[in-house]
């Protein structure tokens, strides 16, 4: 049961539980990857966009910290101390000086290692759910600071919407544009791609002079967002990691070609892949493109999604 709402935020302050949080997947409308920094991260200039493909995390009071799950990746994803959900709960408990006691359950729809930041989404959901269950009373920004130590995309997934990400993606500023709904098709691949491997491949391609010219800042993308025309937005979607993902997974070229032939306005690899996302004109067009991708058998599943969506929210 919700008891109160925080003064500087739209989230409740404490609940007796269970607390259920829904969190979206993210795609990158623009992913500009700069050079490798001395701290091992690449400097990013990215435009994040939260879409209507959700994981759901439920937190209940407990005597220890436990995690169970169902859905995508069940039986494959480790539920031990390595899981970002457990790590997020422990990080919050340490920061707030409370015992890390909760029974957590994940209903997962975001594919593993898909370039949709499912792990970061789950960490964001956990921070919000445990904050409420434990009454630690942190703001979304404070949760974001803890989240940034767990994964670069966690701060964005607490906020959602469409936002500019800089640094290694953890510094997030919302992009304020008149409300527009964009319609996507998400082509989910069989198996994942490890993000570090995709970055290493990009470094290799760049060192060998065979990578496309780096995208740089997202100015054209930001201008296109303001025009609210999917054809205009489609023309400027871009991802510096795409060449690397295609080098590691050449079959993704067939996925992109199939989506284009089916009439999608644009198609790109999402983040580090192997998920591909296609921009369409409206909901009916998205259904048509998704059906064509499914019929062609080029992906495990093709689903429609809308964006932007809010970040992690109590439901
Ligand atoms: P990103 O683009 O943020 O690097 P991704 O979408 O490609 O991520 P994720 O599904 O977020 O991939 O996770 C990458 C890896 O993180 C997984 O292969 C898994 O080993 C680890 N991981 C730890 N906890 C989780 C979790 N709760 N959900 C998914 N992956 C997790």
Tab-separated table of C-alpha atoms and ligand atoms in Angstrom:
chain	number	residue	atom	x	y	z
A	1	UNK	CA	0.000	0.000	0.000
A	2	UNK	CA	1.324	3.409	-0.924
A	3	UNK	CA	1.620	5.854	1.981
A	4	UNK	CA	2.905	9.118	0.577
A	5	UNK	CA	4.395	10.863	-2.443
A	6	UNK	CA	7.767	12.536	-2.378
A	7	UNK	CA	7.932	16.336	-2.646
A	8	UNK	CA	10.401	16.548	-5.537
A	9	UNK	CA	9.344	13.511	-7.451
A	10	UNK	CA	6.355	11.678	-8.843
A	11	UNK	CA	7.091	8.469	-6.977
A	12	UNK	CA	5.582	7.169	-3.752
A	13	UNK	CA	7.793	7.092	-0.637
A	14	UNK	CA	7.130	3.847	1.152
A	15	UNK	CA	5.055	0.729	0.689
A	16	UNK	CA	4.336	-2.291	2.855
A	17	UNK	CA	4.706	-4.285	-0.369
A	18	UNK	CA	4.436	-6.019	-2.652
A	19	UNK	CA	5.834	-3.279	-4.891
A	20	UNK	CA	5.516	-3.893	-8.634
A	21	UNK	CA	7.624	-1.858	-11.026
A	22	UNK	CA	7.414	-1.845	-14.813
A	23	UNK	CA	10.476	-0.752	-16.752
A	24	UNK	CA	10.920	-0.239	-20.512
A	25	UNK	CA	13.635	-1.368	-22.914
A	26	UNK	CA	15.723	1.319	-24.604
A	27	UNK	CA	16.854	1.798	-28.141
A	28	UNK	CA	19.360	4.371	-29.371
A	29	UNK	CA	18.098	6.681	-32.109
A	30	UNK	CA	21.657	7.968	-32.438
A	31	UNK	CA	24.702	6.203	-31.025
A	32	UNK	CA	27.864	8.163	-31.665
A	33	UNK	CA	30.884	6.331	-30.271
A	34	UNK	CA	33.971	8.439	-29.648
A	35	UNK	CA	37.496	7.215	-29.054
A	36	UNK	CA	38.400	4.806	-26.254
A	37	UNK	CA	39.168	6.760	-23.052
A	38	UNK	CA	41.956	5.951	-20.627
A	39	UNK	CA	39.357	4.610	-18.136
A	40	UNK	CA	38.348	1.912	-20.643
A	41	UNK	CA	35.060	3.529	-21.647
A	42	UNK	CA	34.234	5.075	-25.015
A	43	UNK	CA	32.980	8.643	-25.001
A	44	UNK	CA	29.362	8.487	-26.177
A	45	UNK	CA	26.982	10.927	-27.712
A	46	UNK	CA	23.685	9.129	-27.827
A	47	UNK	CA	19.951	9.708	-28.008
A	48	UNK	CA	18.123	7.202	-25.855
A	49	UNK	CA	14.487	6.323	-26.471
A	50	UNK	CA	12.357	4.135	-24.177
A	51	UNK	CA	9.941	1.769	-25.940
A	52	UNK	CA	6.916	-0.296	-24.914
A	53	UNK	CA	8.695	-3.585	-24.328
A	54	UNK	CA	8.729	-4.073	-20.569
A	55	UNK	CA	10.239	-6.104	-17.753
A	56	UNK	CA	8.356	-6.231	-14.450
A	57	UNK	CA	10.008	-6.521	-11.049
A	58	UNK	CA	8.082	-7.301	-7.862
A	59	UNK	CA	9.617	-6.704	-4.426
A	60	UNK	CA	8.170	-8.215	-1.240
A	61	UNK	CA	9.346	-8.022	2.340
A	62	UNK	CA	11.680	-10.917	3.251
A	63	UNK	CA	14.270	-12.100	5.786
A	64	UNK	CA	17.082	-12.383	3.238
A	65	UNK	CA	17.667	-11.258	-0.353
A	66	UNK	CA	16.268	-13.702	-2.932
A	67	UNK	CA	15.572	-13.523	-6.666
A	68	UNK	CA	13.327	-15.674	-8.852
A	69	UNK	CA	12.302	-15.126	-12.454
A	70	UNK	CA	10.113	-16.197	-15.372
A	71	UNK	CA	10.064	-15.351	-19.071
A	72	UNK	CA	12.929	-14.392	-21.405
A	73	UNK	CA	16.220	-15.961	-20.361
A	74	UNK	CA	14.759	-18.057	-17.512
A	75	UNK	CA	17.102	-20.975	-16.834
A	76	UNK	CA	19.907	-19.117	-18.606
A	77	UNK	CA	20.320	-15.918	-16.609
A	78	UNK	CA	22.219	-16.421	-13.331
A	79	UNK	CA	20.137	-15.341	-10.324
A	80	UNK	CA	23.115	-15.094	-7.984
A	81	UNK	CA	25.259	-12.175	-6.786
A	82	UNK	CA	26.295	-11.466	-10.392
A	83	UNK	CA	22.757	-10.513	-11.384
A	84	UNK	CA	22.264	-6.779	-11.793
A	85	UNK	CA	19.072	-7.004	-9.720
A	86	UNK	CA	20.914	-8.398	-6.697
A	87	UNK	CA	23.749	-5.927	-7.242
A	88	UNK	CA	21.304	-3.018	-7.413
A	89	UNK	CA	19.501	-4.087	-4.232
A	90	UNK	CA	22.813	-4.437	-2.367
A	91	UNK	CA	24.108	-1.106	-3.645
A	92	UNK	CA	20.971	0.689	-2.444
A	93	UNK	CA	21.010	-1.093	0.928
A	94	UNK	CA	24.650	-0.108	1.455
A	95	UNK	CA	24.016	3.505	0.495
A	96	UNK	CA	20.899	3.775	2.674
A	97	UNK	CA	22.371	1.687	5.545
A	98	UNK	CA	19.454	-0.714	5.665
A	99	UNK	CA	19.527	-4.531	5.576
A	100	UNK	CA	19.244	-5.858	2.021
A	101	UNK	CA	16.186	-7.964	2.764
A	102	UNK	CA	13.640	-8.547	0.000
A	103	UNK	CA	12.038	-11.276	-2.075
A	104	UNK	CA	12.404	-10.166	-5.666
A	105	UNK	CA	10.688	-11.661	-8.690
A	106	UNK	CA	11.392	-10.734	-12.312
A	107	UNK	CA	8.990	-11.204	-15.224
A	108	UNK	CA	11.283	-10.717	-18.175
A	109	UNK	CA	10.251	-9.812	-21.716
A	110	UNK	CA	13.381	-7.897	-22.784
A	111	UNK	CA	15.736	-10.369	-24.486
A	112	UNK	CA	19.126	-11.071	-22.880
A	113	UNK	CA	22.184	-9.387	-24.351
A	114	UNK	CA	19.967	-7.930	-27.072
A	115	UNK	CA	21.224	-4.341	-27.184
A	116	UNK	CA	18.022	-3.217	-25.436
A	117	UNK	CA	19.629	-2.698	-22.001
A	118	UNK	CA	17.444	-5.254	-20.239
A	119	UNK	CA	19.947	-5.747	-17.436
A	120	UNK	CA	20.180	-2.009	-16.794
A	121	UNK	CA	16.380	-1.806	-16.949
A	122	UNK	CA	16.123	-4.480	-14.266
A	123	UNK	CA	18.647	-2.642	-12.101
A	124	UNK	CA	16.617	0.579	-12.457
A	125	UNK	CA	13.401	-1.257	-11.531
A	126	UNK	CA	15.083	-2.806	-8.496
A	127	UNK	CA	16.373	0.534	-7.215
A	128	UNK	CA	12.893	2.032	-7.449
A	129	UNK	CA	11.098	-1.002	-5.942
A	130	UNK	CA	13.506	-1.442	-3.023
A	131	UNK	CA	13.601	2.293	-2.336
A	132	UNK	CA	9.850	2.146	-1.855
A	133	UNK	CA	9.809	-1.165	0.037
A	134	UNK	CA	12.551	-0.034	2.419
A	135	UNK	CA	11.374	3.583	2.657
A	136	UNK	CA	14.839	4.869	1.855
A	137	UNK	CA	13.259	7.955	0.253
A	138	UNK	CA	15.850	8.711	-2.423
A	139	UNK	CA	14.983	10.848	-5.453
A	140	UNK	CA	15.187	9.458	-8.973
A	141	UNK	CA	18.413	11.420	-9.473
A	142	UNK	CA	19.945	9.923	-6.326
A	143	UNK	CA	18.882	6.452	-7.450
A	144	UNK	CA	20.425	7.293	-10.832
A	145	UNK	CA	23.774	8.037	-9.180
A	146	UNK	CA	23.766	4.603	-7.557
A	147	UNK	CA	22.552	3.117	-10.857
A	148	UNK	CA	25.396	4.666	-12.846
A	149	UNK	CA	27.846	2.539	-10.839
A	150	UNK	CA	26.008	-0.578	-12.069
A	151	UNK	CA	25.509	0.241	-15.757
A	152	UNK	CA	25.697	3.276	-18.035
A	153	UNK	CA	22.049	2.984	-19.117
A	154	UNK	CA	20.520	2.764	-15.609
A	155	UNK	CA	20.053	6.545	-15.070
A	156	UNK	CA	18.177	6.815	-18.381
A	157	UNK	CA	15.927	3.862	-17.544
A	158	UNK	CA	14.892	5.543	-14.299
A	159	UNK	CA	13.765	8.603	-16.278
A	160	UNK	CA	12.686	7.198	-19.668
A	161	UNK	CA	11.289	9.273	-22.532
A	162	UNK	CA	13.787	10.458	-25.136
A	163	UNK	CA	17.039	11.838	-23.760
A	164	UNK	CA	20.544	12.802	-24.689
A	165	UNK	CA	23.241	10.649	-23.095
A	166	UNK	CA	26.844	11.797	-22.783
A	167	UNK	CA	29.934	10.711	-20.846
A	168	UNK	CA	29.736	6.927	-21.150
A	169	UNK	CA	25.955	7.280	-21.411
A	170	UNK	CA	25.304	7.875	-17.717
A	171	UNK	CA	24.898	11.679	-17.985
A	172	UNK	CA	21.319	12.084	-19.153
A	173	UNK	CA	19.398	15.219	-20.187
A	174	UNK	CA	15.771	14.919	-21.288
A	175	UNK	CA	14.976	16.132	-24.797
A	176	UNK	CA	11.910	18.313	-24.580
A	177	UNK	CA	9.842	18.035	-27.716
A	178	UNK	CA	6.122	18.256	-28.356
A	179	UNK	CA	4.592	14.848	-27.613
A	180	UNK	CA	4.820	12.496	-30.581
A	181	UNK	CA	4.388	8.748	-30.629
A	182	UNK	CA	6.818	6.838	-32.826
A	183	UNK	CA	5.932	3.345	-34.043
A	184	UNK	CA	8.626	0.674	-34.105
A	185	UNK	CA	9.116	-2.949	-35.026
A	186	UNK	CA	11.602	-4.821	-32.878
A	187	UNK	CA	13.230	-7.829	-34.570
A	188	UNK	CA	14.479	-10.100	-31.803
A	189	UNK	CA	17.384	-12.371	-32.761
A	190	UNK	CA	18.254	-15.864	-31.641
A	191	UNK	CA	21.047	-15.503	-29.076
A	192	UNK	CA	22.715	-12.320	-27.865
A	193	UNK	CA	25.871	-10.321	-28.529
A	194	UNK	CA	28.203	-9.365	-25.674
A	195	UNK	CA	28.459	-5.569	-25.596
A	196	UNK	CA	32.232	-5.435	-24.786
A	197	UNK	CA	32.929	-7.698	-27.756
A	198	UNK	CA	31.038	-5.348	-30.101
A	199	UNK	CA	33.012	-2.327	-28.840
A	200	UNK	CA	36.282	-4.278	-29.316
A	201	UNK	CA	35.232	-5.126	-32.878
A	202	UNK	CA	34.544	-1.430	-33.568
A	203	UNK	CA	38.009	-0.545	-32.212
A	204	UNK	CA	39.491	-3.216	-34.511
A	205	UNK	CA	37.590	-1.926	-37.556
A	206	UNK	CA	38.666	1.645	-36.774
A	207	UNK	CA	42.297	0.641	-36.274
A	208	UNK	CA	42.202	-1.129	-39.652
A	209	UNK	CA	40.594	1.896	-41.327
A	210	UNK	CA	37.494	-0.062	-42.351
A	211	UNK	CA	34.883	1.479	-40.051
A	212	UNK	CA	32.434	4.035	-41.467
A	213	UNK	CA	33.051	7.691	-40.545
A	214	UNK	CA	32.040	8.283	-36.914
A	215	UNK	CA	28.625	9.911	-36.462
A	216	UNK	CA	29.705	12.544	-33.947
A	217	UNK	CA	27.123	14.676	-32.114
A	218	UNK	CA	23.375	14.153	-32.449
A	219	UNK	CA	22.396	17.613	-33.789
A	220	UNK	CA	20.606	16.350	-36.926
A	221	UNK	CA	18.710	13.767	-34.904
A	222	UNK	CA	17.569	16.356	-32.374
A	223	UNK	CA	16.370	18.656	-35.164
A	224	UNK	CA	14.499	15.760	-36.804
A	225	UNK	CA	12.744	14.877	-33.533
A	226	UNK	CA	11.304	18.396	-33.442
A	227	UNK	CA	9.784	17.973	-36.925
A	228	UNK	CA	7.610	15.062	-35.741
A	229	UNK	CA	7.698	13.391	-39.171
A	230	UNK	CA	8.739	9.724	-39.165
A	231	UNK	CA	10.230	9.957	-42.655
A	232	UNK	CA	12.462	12.832	-41.476
A	233	UNK	CA	13.479	10.962	-38.322
A	234	UNK	CA	14.109	7.763	-40.279
A	235	UNK	CA	16.622	9.543	-42.516
A	236	UNK	CA	18.910	10.446	-39.606
A	237	UNK	CA	18.832	7.353	-37.358
A	238	UNK	CA	22.404	6.146	-36.879
A	239	UNK	CA	24.531	3.781	-34.852
A	240	UNK	CA	28.342	3.658	-34.867
A	241	UNK	CA	28.199	0.127	-33.426
A	242	UNK	CA	26.201	-1.175	-36.366
A	243	UNK	CA	29.222	-1.980	-38.564
A	244	UNK	CA	30.779	-3.956	-35.700
A	245	UNK	CA	27.557	-5.844	-34.938
A	246	UNK	CA	27.203	-6.695	-38.641
A	247	UNK	CA	30.808	-7.879	-38.792
A	248	UNK	CA	30.181	-10.228	-35.868
A	249	UNK	CA	26.708	-11.268	-37.041
A	250	UNK	CA	26.565	-10.931	-40.878
A	251	UNK	CA	23.015	-12.334	-40.912
A	252	UNK	CA	21.773	-9.031	-39.467
A	253	UNK	CA	22.220	-7.530	-42.958
A	254	UNK	CA	19.393	-9.868	-44.116
A	255	UNK	CA	17.191	-8.678	-41.266
A	256	UNK	CA	17.779	-5.016	-42.191
A	257	UNK	CA	17.201	-5.756	-45.898
A	258	UNK	CA	13.968	-7.628	-45.180
A	259	UNK	CA	12.631	-4.749	-43.077
A	260	UNK	CA	13.522	-2.236	-45.811
A	261	UNK	CA	11.849	-4.378	-48.485
A	262	UNK	CA	8.767	-4.618	-46.272
A	263	UNK	CA	8.501	-0.830	-46.428
A	264	UNK	CA	10.006	0.262	-43.091
A	265	UNK	CA	11.043	3.938	-43.167
A	266	UNK	CA	14.419	3.009	-41.653
A	267	UNK	CA	16.094	0.169	-39.831
A	268	UNK	CA	19.087	0.066	-37.513
A	269	UNK	CA	20.822	-2.289	-35.147
A	270	UNK	CA	19.751	-1.422	-31.590
A	271	UNK	CA	22.727	-0.472	-29.398
A	272	UNK	CA	25.270	-3.283	-29.565
A	273	UNK	CA	22.761	-5.629	-31.242
A	274	UNK	CA	21.734	-8.159	-32.305
A	275	UNK	CA	18.184	-6.752	-32.051
A	276	UNK	CA	17.239	-4.632	-35.073
A	277	UNK	CA	14.594	-1.918	-34.863
A	278	UNK	CA	12.539	-0.435	-37.680
A	279	UNK	CA	10.750	2.899	-37.752
A	280	UNK	CA	7.291	2.847	-39.359
A	281	UNK	CA	4.661	5.453	-40.210
A	282	UNK	CA	1.950	4.314	-37.777
A	283	UNK	CA	0.610	1.342	-35.843
A	284	UNK	CA	-0.933	-0.393	-38.878
A	285	UNK	CA	2.292	0.005	-40.858
A	286	UNK	CA	4.234	-1.461	-37.928
A	287	UNK	CA	1.946	-4.538	-37.943
A	288	UNK	CA	2.587	-5.026	-41.680
A	289	UNK	CA	6.370	-4.763	-41.318
A	290	UNK	CA	6.381	-7.080	-38.284
A	291	UNK	CA	4.342	-9.685	-40.185
A	292	UNK	CA	6.740	-9.505	-43.154
A	293	UNK	CA	9.780	-10.010	-40.895
A	294	UNK	CA	8.097	-12.950	-39.141
A	295	UNK	CA	7.076	-14.536	-42.485
A	296	UNK	CA	10.608	-14.222	-43.845
A	297	UNK	CA	11.907	-16.148	-40.829
A	298	UNK	CA	14.907	-13.827	-40.447
A	299	UNK	CA	14.430	-13.297	-36.703
A	300	UNK	CA	13.176	-15.247	-33.692
A	301	UNK	CA	10.284	-12.845	-33.169
A	302	UNK	CA	9.116	-9.486	-34.531
A	303	UNK	CA	7.047	-7.345	-32.180
A	304	UNK	CA	5.597	-3.862	-32.507
A	305	UNK	CA	6.385	-1.184	-29.916
A	306	UNK	CA	5.709	2.494	-29.298
A	307	UNK	CA	7.908	5.184	-27.889
A	308	UNK	CA	8.712	7.257	-25.978
A	309	UNK	CA	7.622	5.543	-22.775
A	310	UNK	CA	8.194	6.648	-19.176
A	311	UNK	CA	11.074	5.060	-17.272
A	312	UNK	CA	10.709	2.667	-14.322
A	313	UNK	CA	7.285	3.202	-12.702
A	314	UNK	CA	5.369	1.631	-9.835
A	315	UNK	CA	2.229	-0.076	-11.162
B	1	LIG	P1	23.735	-3.248	-22.852
B	1	LIG	O1	23.365	-2.739	-24.212
B	1	LIG	O2	23.217	-2.407	-21.692
B	1	LIG	O3	25.152	-3.636	-22.672
B	1	LIG	P2	22.307	-5.635	-23.541
B	1	LIG	O4	20.913	-5.210	-23.793
B	1	LIG	O5	23.101	-5.981	-24.746
B	1	LIG	O6	22.995	-4.594	-22.639
B	1	LIG	P3	21.610	-7.111	-21.181
B	1	LIG	O7	20.503	-8.075	-21.367
B	1	LIG	O8	21.316	-5.828	-20.522
B	1	LIG	O9	22.300	-6.870	-22.592
B	1	LIG	O10	22.735	-7.821	-20.331
B	1	LIG	C1	24.023	-8.113	-20.705
B	1	LIG	C2	24.580	-9.147	-19.719
B	1	LIG	O11	24.407	-8.697	-18.369
B	1	LIG	C3	23.861	-10.484	-19.790
B	1	LIG	O12	24.414	-11.341	-20.758
B	1	LIG	C4	24.040	-11.037	-18.392
B	1	LIG	O13	25.206	-11.814	-18.335
B	1	LIG	C5	24.259	-9.819	-17.501
B	1	LIG	N1	23.122	-9.593	-16.569
B	1	LIG	C6	23.192	-9.483	-15.246
B	1	LIG	N2	21.977	-9.265	-14.707
B	1	LIG	C7	21.103	-9.237	-15.717
B	1	LIG	C8	19.694	-9.053	-15.801
B	1	LIG	N3	18.926	-8.864	-14.722
B	1	LIG	N4	19.133	-9.088	-17.019
B	1	LIG	C9	19.901	-9.261	-18.122
B	1	LIG	N5	21.218	-9.452	-18.099
B	1	LIG	C10	21.835	-9.436	-16.912
